[in-house]
Amino acid sequence: MAGSWDGNYDPGGQSDDSLHFDRLRIEPIYDAFICPLTKQVMRDPVTLENGQTFEREAIEKWFGECKESRRRLVCPLTLRELRSTELNPSIALRNTIEEWKARNEAAQLDMAHRSLSMGSPDNDILQALKFVQQLCLNNRSNKHVIRNAELTPVIVNMLKSSSRLVRCKALETLRIVVEDDSDNKEIMAEGDTVRMIVKFLSNEQSKEREEAVSLLYELSESELLCEKIGLVNGAILMLVGMASSNSENLLTVEKADKTLENLAKCENNVRQMAENGRLRPLLTLLLEGVVTCTNLRSLWMCITHCVHVFSTFFFMSITGANEEMLYMDQNLLACLLC
């Protein structure tokens, strides 16, 4: 039978979503690869004394249930009594399965590469992105496979799609690809990619903003990208706004705040944060003795602005100024003092 996108054993056949890929012959699954208990391809096959082979975790669970219920220790396939719970690793079968997986993944990667183009139907693109995600989540070492297949720039290009679903899935996929992977992060530092991601922070769709800030958080773990993010006009201003927002969902606010914490590793970013009302990173630098003319100038500008806002707020409060304006200045003062 044909392999599915996520590599799972599917006795019911392919879904309509993946019919487009039937033209590519992916090596069929073999019965010997399937655990009789889990009905899934085995990762760690072991053999019992009677020659039957199972997934290690599944047969160990079976033995545990037999012991807990005080049942006779039997083989779950033949139901014949076993004298021992000894498990012998089936190294040859495991190697064969791993080689089979590698061949299938290579074919699927090629299929994904061809599907990730602006001319492909949105559903094909979404299926390809889902496959890339699953490949990375199944095994972290597969991230170098994605890199070697030069898929990262191709996925970045999907951010230009006219489909909101495709853009969101591309942002999510990039986050998974770069997470804890410095090499893929370096690829993201190339060209105009960071600027493209930052633009999503001003998007009307909250889901795209959420995915974009989550991706920027992962990228901000890299010092090189910290500087690159700070150089994008308006990036820190939007992140400061999101971190102090009452209208964004909690996850977005937390990610924006953590991203700013990472960006504070770069002194130029600290200056920008201070100028946009986030004083804590600058004060931390000053308390730690990292005093430069730039830092002092930024602090003086913020203090001057803060005094101006406070004076205006005080004047408006005692003169009975417009309530809406008073509320706006009160919020601005709170932002500056945070």
Coordinates of C-alpha atoms in Angstrom, one line a residue:
M1 CA 0.0 0.0 0.0
A2 CA 1.1 3.6 -0.5
G3 CA 2.7 5.5 2.3
S4 CA 0.8 8.4 4.0
W5 CA 2.2 11.9 4.5
D6 CA 2.9 11.4 8.2
G7 CA 4.3 8.0 7.9
N8 CA 1.6 6.3 10.0
Y9 CA 0.2 2.9 9.1
D10 CA -3.2 3.5 7.6
P11 CA -5.1 0.3 6.8
G12 CA -8.0 2.3 5.4
G13 CA -6.0 3.7 2.5
Q14 CA -5.2 7.3 1.5
S15 CA -7.4 10.2 2.3
D16 CA -8.8 12.4 -0.5
D17 CA -6.4 15.1 0.6
S18 CA -3.4 13.2 -0.6
L19 CA -4.7 11.8 -3.8
H20 CA -2.6 14.3 -5.7
F21 CA 0.5 12.4 -4.6
D22 CA -0.6 9.0 -5.8
R23 CA 1.5 9.5 -9.0
L24 CA 4.6 9.1 -6.9
R25 CA 5.4 5.5 -6.0
I26 CA 6.5 5.3 -2.4
E27 CA 7.8 1.9 -1.3
P28 CA 4.9 -0.1 0.3
I29 CA 4.8 -1.0 3.9
Y30 CA 5.6 -4.7 4.8
D31 CA 3.6 -6.8 7.3
A32 CA 6.8 -7.7 9.1
F33 CA 7.3 -4.1 10.1
I34 CA 3.9 -3.8 11.9
C35 CA 3.6 -4.6 15.6
P36 CA 0.6 -7.0 16.2
L37 CA -0.4 -5.0 19.3
T38 CA 0.0 -1.3 18.2
K39 CA -0.7 -1.9 14.4
Q40 CA 2.1 0.7 13.8
V41 CA 5.5 0.4 12.3
M42 CA 7.9 -0.8 15.0
R43 CA 10.8 1.4 16.2
D44 CA 12.3 -1.0 18.7
P45 CA 11.3 -4.5 17.7
V46 CA 12.0 -7.3 20.1
T47 CA 11.4 -11.1 19.8
L48 CA 10.0 -13.5 22.4
E49 CA 11.2 -17.0 23.1
N50 CA 8.5 -18.3 20.7
G51 CA 9.9 -16.2 17.8
Q52 CA 7.0 -13.6 17.7
T53 CA 8.1 -10.0 17.3
F54 CA 6.6 -6.9 19.0
E55 CA 7.3 -3.3 19.7
R56 CA 9.3 -3.3 23.0
E57 CA 7.1 -0.8 24.8
A58 CA 3.9 -2.6 23.8
I59 CA 4.9 -6.1 24.9
E60 CA 6.3 -4.7 28.2
K61 CA 2.9 -3.2 28.8
W62 CA 1.3 -6.5 28.0
F63 CA 3.5 -8.3 30.5
G64 CA 2.8 -5.7 33.1
E65 CA -1.0 -6.1 32.7
C66 CA -0.6 -9.9 33.0
K67 CA 1.3 -9.5 36.2
E68 CA -1.2 -6.9 37.7
S69 CA -4.2 -9.1 36.9
R70 CA -2.4 -12.3 38.0
R71 CA -3.1 -13.9 34.6
R72 CA -0.9 -16.5 33.1
L73 CA 2.0 -15.1 31.1
V74 CA 1.0 -15.8 27.5
C75 CA 2.0 -14.5 24.1
P76 CA -0.6 -12.0 23.0
L77 CA -0.6 -13.4 19.4
T78 CA -0.6 -17.2 20.0
L79 CA -2.1 -17.1 23.5
R80 CA 0.4 -19.9 24.4
E81 CA 2.1 -19.8 27.8
L82 CA 5.6 -18.3 28.0
R83 CA 8.3 -19.4 30.4
S84 CA 10.2 -16.2 30.3
T85 CA 9.8 -12.4 29.8
E86 CA 13.2 -12.1 28.1
L87 CA 13.2 -9.8 25.1
N88 CA 15.7 -10.2 22.4
P89 CA 16.4 -7.1 20.3
S90 CA 15.7 -7.7 16.6
I91 CA 18.6 -5.6 15.3
A92 CA 18.4 -6.8 11.7
L93 CA 14.7 -6.0 11.5
R94 CA 15.2 -2.6 13.1
N95 CA 17.9 -1.7 10.6
T96 CA 15.7 -2.8 7.7
I97 CA 12.8 -0.7 9.0
E98 CA 15.1 2.4 9.4
E99 CA 16.4 1.9 5.9
W100 CA 12.8 1.6 4.6
K101 CA 11.9 4.8 6.5
A102 CA 14.9 6.7 5.0
R103 CA 13.9 5.7 1.5
N104 CA 10.3 6.7 2.0
E105 CA 11.2 10.0 3.6
A106 CA 13.6 10.9 0.8
A107 CA 10.7 10.3 -1.7
Q108 CA 8.3 12.3 0.5
L109 CA 10.8 15.1 0.8
D110 CA 11.1 15.3 -2.9
M111 CA 7.3 15.3 -3.2
A112 CA 7.0 18.1 -0.5
H113 CA 9.7 20.2 -2.3
R114 CA 7.7 20.0 -5.5
S115 CA 4.4 20.8 -3.7
L116 CA 5.7 23.9 -2.0
S117 CA 5.3 26.3 -4.9
M118 CA 2.9 29.2 -5.5
G119 CA 1.4 27.3 -8.4
S120 CA 0.3 24.3 -6.2
P121 CA -3.2 24.0 -4.8
D122 CA -3.4 25.3 -1.2
N123 CA -4.4 21.8 0.1
D124 CA -1.2 20.3 -1.4
I125 CA 0.9 23.0 0.2
L126 CA -0.8 22.4 3.6
Q127 CA -0.2 18.7 3.3
A128 CA 3.5 19.2 2.5
L129 CA 3.9 21.7 5.4
K130 CA 2.2 19.2 7.8
F131 CA 4.7 16.5 6.6
V132 CA 7.7 18.7 7.3
Q133 CA 6.4 19.5 10.8
Q134 CA 5.8 15.8 11.6
L135 CA 9.2 14.9 10.3
C136 CA 10.9 17.4 12.6
L137 CA 8.7 16.5 15.6
N138 CA 9.3 12.7 15.2
N139 CA 13.1 13.2 15.4
R140 CA 15.1 16.4 16.0
S141 CA 17.9 15.0 13.8
N142 CA 15.6 15.3 10.8
K143 CA 16.0 19.1 11.0
H144 CA 19.3 18.7 9.2
V145 CA 17.5 16.6 6.5
I146 CA 15.2 19.6 6.0
R147 CA 18.2 21.9 5.8
N148 CA 20.1 19.7 3.4
A149 CA 17.0 19.4 1.2
E150 CA 17.0 23.2 1.1
L151 CA 13.4 23.3 2.2
T152 CA 13.7 26.2 4.7
P153 CA 13.9 29.0 2.0
V154 CA 11.0 27.3 0.1
I155 CA 8.8 27.4 3.2
V156 CA 9.8 31.0 3.8
N157 CA 8.5 31.8 0.3
M158 CA 5.1 30.4 1.4
L159 CA 4.7 33.5 3.7
K160 CA 3.9 35.4 0.5
S161 CA 0.9 33.2 -0.2
S162 CA -2.6 34.8 -0.7
S163 CA -4.1 32.1 1.6
R164 CA -4.2 32.9 5.3
L165 CA -4.2 29.2 6.1
V166 CA -1.0 28.6 4.2
R167 CA 0.7 31.7 5.7
C168 CA -0.2 30.5 9.3
K169 CA 0.9 27.0 8.6
A170 CA 4.2 28.3 7.1
L171 CA 4.9 30.4 10.2
E172 CA 4.1 27.4 12.4
T173 CA 6.3 25.1 10.3
L174 CA 9.3 27.6 10.4
R175 CA 9.0 27.8 14.2
I176 CA 9.2 24.0 14.5
V177 CA 12.1 23.8 12.0
V178 CA 14.2 26.5 13.8
E179 CA 13.5 25.5 17.4
D180 CA 16.8 24.5 19.1
D181 CA 18.5 24.4 15.7
S182 CA 21.1 27.1 15.2
D183 CA 21.9 26.1 11.6
N184 CA 18.3 26.6 10.4
K185 CA 18.2 29.9 12.3
E186 CA 21.3 31.1 10.4
I187 CA 19.4 30.4 7.1
M188 CA 16.5 32.6 8.5
A189 CA 18.9 35.5 9.0
E190 CA 19.6 35.6 5.2
G191 CA 17.8 38.1 2.9
D192 CA 14.6 39.9 3.9
T193 CA 13.1 37.0 5.9
V194 CA 13.1 38.7 9.3
R195 CA 11.5 41.8 7.9
M196 CA 8.8 39.7 6.3
I197 CA 8.0 37.9 9.6
V198 CA 7.9 41.2 11.5
K199 CA 5.3 42.6 9.1
F200 CA 2.9 39.9 10.4
L201 CA 2.9 41.6 13.9
S202 CA 0.7 44.4 12.4
N203 CA -1.7 41.9 10.7
E204 CA -5.4 42.1 11.4
Q205 CA -5.6 38.3 11.9
S206 CA -4.8 37.4 15.5
K207 CA -3.7 33.9 14.5
E208 CA -1.0 35.2 12.2
R209 CA 0.2 37.7 14.9
E210 CA 0.4 34.8 17.4
E211 CA 2.4 32.5 15.0
A212 CA 4.7 35.4 14.0
V213 CA 5.6 36.4 17.6
S214 CA 6.2 32.7 18.5
L215 CA 8.5 32.4 15.5
L216 CA 10.3 35.6 16.5
Y217 CA 10.8 34.3 20.0
E218 CA 12.6 31.2 18.7
L219 CA 14.7 33.4 16.4
S220 CA 15.6 35.8 19.2
E221 CA 17.4 33.0 20.9
S222 CA 20.2 33.7 18.4
E223 CA 22.3 36.7 19.1
L224 CA 22.8 37.3 15.4
L225 CA 19.0 37.4 14.8
C226 CA 18.5 39.6 17.9
E227 CA 20.4 42.4 16.1
K228 CA 18.6 41.7 12.9
I229 CA 15.2 41.9 14.4
G230 CA 16.0 45.2 16.2
L231 CA 17.1 46.7 12.8
V232 CA 13.7 46.2 11.3
N233 CA 11.8 49.5 11.5
G234 CA 8.9 49.3 14.0
A235 CA 9.7 45.7 15.3
I236 CA 10.5 46.7 18.9
L237 CA 7.7 49.3 19.0
M238 CA 5.1 46.6 18.0
L239 CA 6.5 44.0 20.4
V240 CA 6.4 46.5 23.3
G241 CA 2.8 47.3 22.4
M242 CA 1.9 43.6 22.2
A243 CA 3.6 42.8 25.6
S244 CA 1.5 45.5 27.3
S245 CA -1.7 44.8 25.4
N246 CA -5.0 43.9 27.1
S247 CA -6.6 42.9 23.8
E248 CA -4.1 40.2 22.7
N249 CA -4.5 36.6 24.0
L250 CA -2.3 35.7 27.0
L251 CA 0.1 33.4 24.9
T252 CA 0.8 36.3 22.5
V253 CA 1.5 38.7 25.3
E254 CA 3.9 36.2 27.0
K255 CA 5.7 35.4 23.8
A256 CA 6.1 39.1 23.0
D257 CA 7.5 39.8 26.5
K258 CA 9.9 36.8 26.3
T259 CA 11.1 38.0 22.9
L260 CA 11.9 41.4 24.2
E261 CA 13.8 39.8 27.1
N262 CA 16.0 38.0 24.5
L263 CA 16.3 41.1 22.3
A264 CA 17.7 43.0 25.4
K265 CA 21.0 41.1 24.8
C266 CA 21.7 43.7 22.1
E267 CA 22.4 47.3 23.5
N268 CA 20.9 49.0 20.5
N269 CA 17.6 47.1 21.2
V270 CA 17.7 48.2 24.8
R271 CA 17.9 51.8 23.7
Q272 CA 14.9 51.3 21.3
M273 CA 12.9 49.7 24.1
A274 CA 13.6 52.6 26.4
E275 CA 12.6 55.1 23.8
N276 CA 9.3 53.2 23.3
G277 CA 8.5 53.1 27.0
R278 CA 10.1 49.8 28.2
L279 CA 12.7 51.1 30.7
R280 CA 13.6 48.0 32.7
P281 CA 16.3 46.6 30.4
L282 CA 18.0 50.0 30.3
L283 CA 17.8 50.4 34.1
T284 CA 19.3 46.9 34.5
L285 CA 22.2 47.8 32.3
L286 CA 22.8 51.0 34.3
L287 CA 22.6 49.1 37.6
E288 CA 25.1 46.5 36.3
G289 CA 27.5 49.3 35.5
V290 CA 27.2 49.2 31.7
V291 CA 27.1 53.0 31.4
T292 CA 27.6 54.6 28.0
C293 CA 26.7 58.0 26.6
T294 CA 24.0 56.3 24.5
N295 CA 22.5 54.7 27.5
L296 CA 22.5 57.9 29.6
R297 CA 21.0 59.8 26.6
S298 CA 18.2 57.3 26.2
L299 CA 17.5 57.3 29.9
W300 CA 17.4 61.1 30.0
M301 CA 15.0 61.2 27.0
C302 CA 12.7 58.7 28.7
I303 CA 12.8 60.6 32.0
T304 CA 12.1 63.9 30.3
H305 CA 9.2 62.3 28.4
C306 CA 7.8 60.7 31.5
V307 CA 7.9 64.0 33.4
H308 CA 6.1 65.7 30.5
V309 CA 3.4 63.1 30.5
F310 CA 3.0 63.2 34.3
S311 CA 2.8 67.0 34.2
T312 CA 0.2 66.9 31.4
F313 CA -1.8 64.3 33.2
F314 CA -1.7 66.3 36.5
F315 CA -2.8 69.5 34.7
M316 CA -5.6 67.8 32.9
S317 CA -6.9 66.1 36.1
I318 CA -7.2 69.3 38.0
T319 CA -8.6 71.3 35.1
G320 CA -11.3 68.7 34.3
A321 CA -10.0 67.9 30.8
N322 CA -11.6 65.6 28.3
E323 CA -12.0 62.1 30.0
E324 CA -10.9 60.2 26.9
M325 CA -7.7 62.2 26.6
L326 CA -7.0 61.8 30.3
Y327 CA -7.5 58.0 30.0
M328 CA -5.0 57.9 27.1
D329 CA -2.3 59.8 29.0
Q330 CA -2.8 57.7 32.0
N331 CA -2.2 54.5 30.0
L332 CA 0.9 56.1 28.4
L333 CA 2.3 57.0 31.8
A334 CA 1.7 53.5 33.1
C335 CA 3.5 52.1 30.0
L336 CA 6.5 54.4 30.5
L337 CA 6.8 53.5 34.2
C338 CA 6.5 49.7 33.7

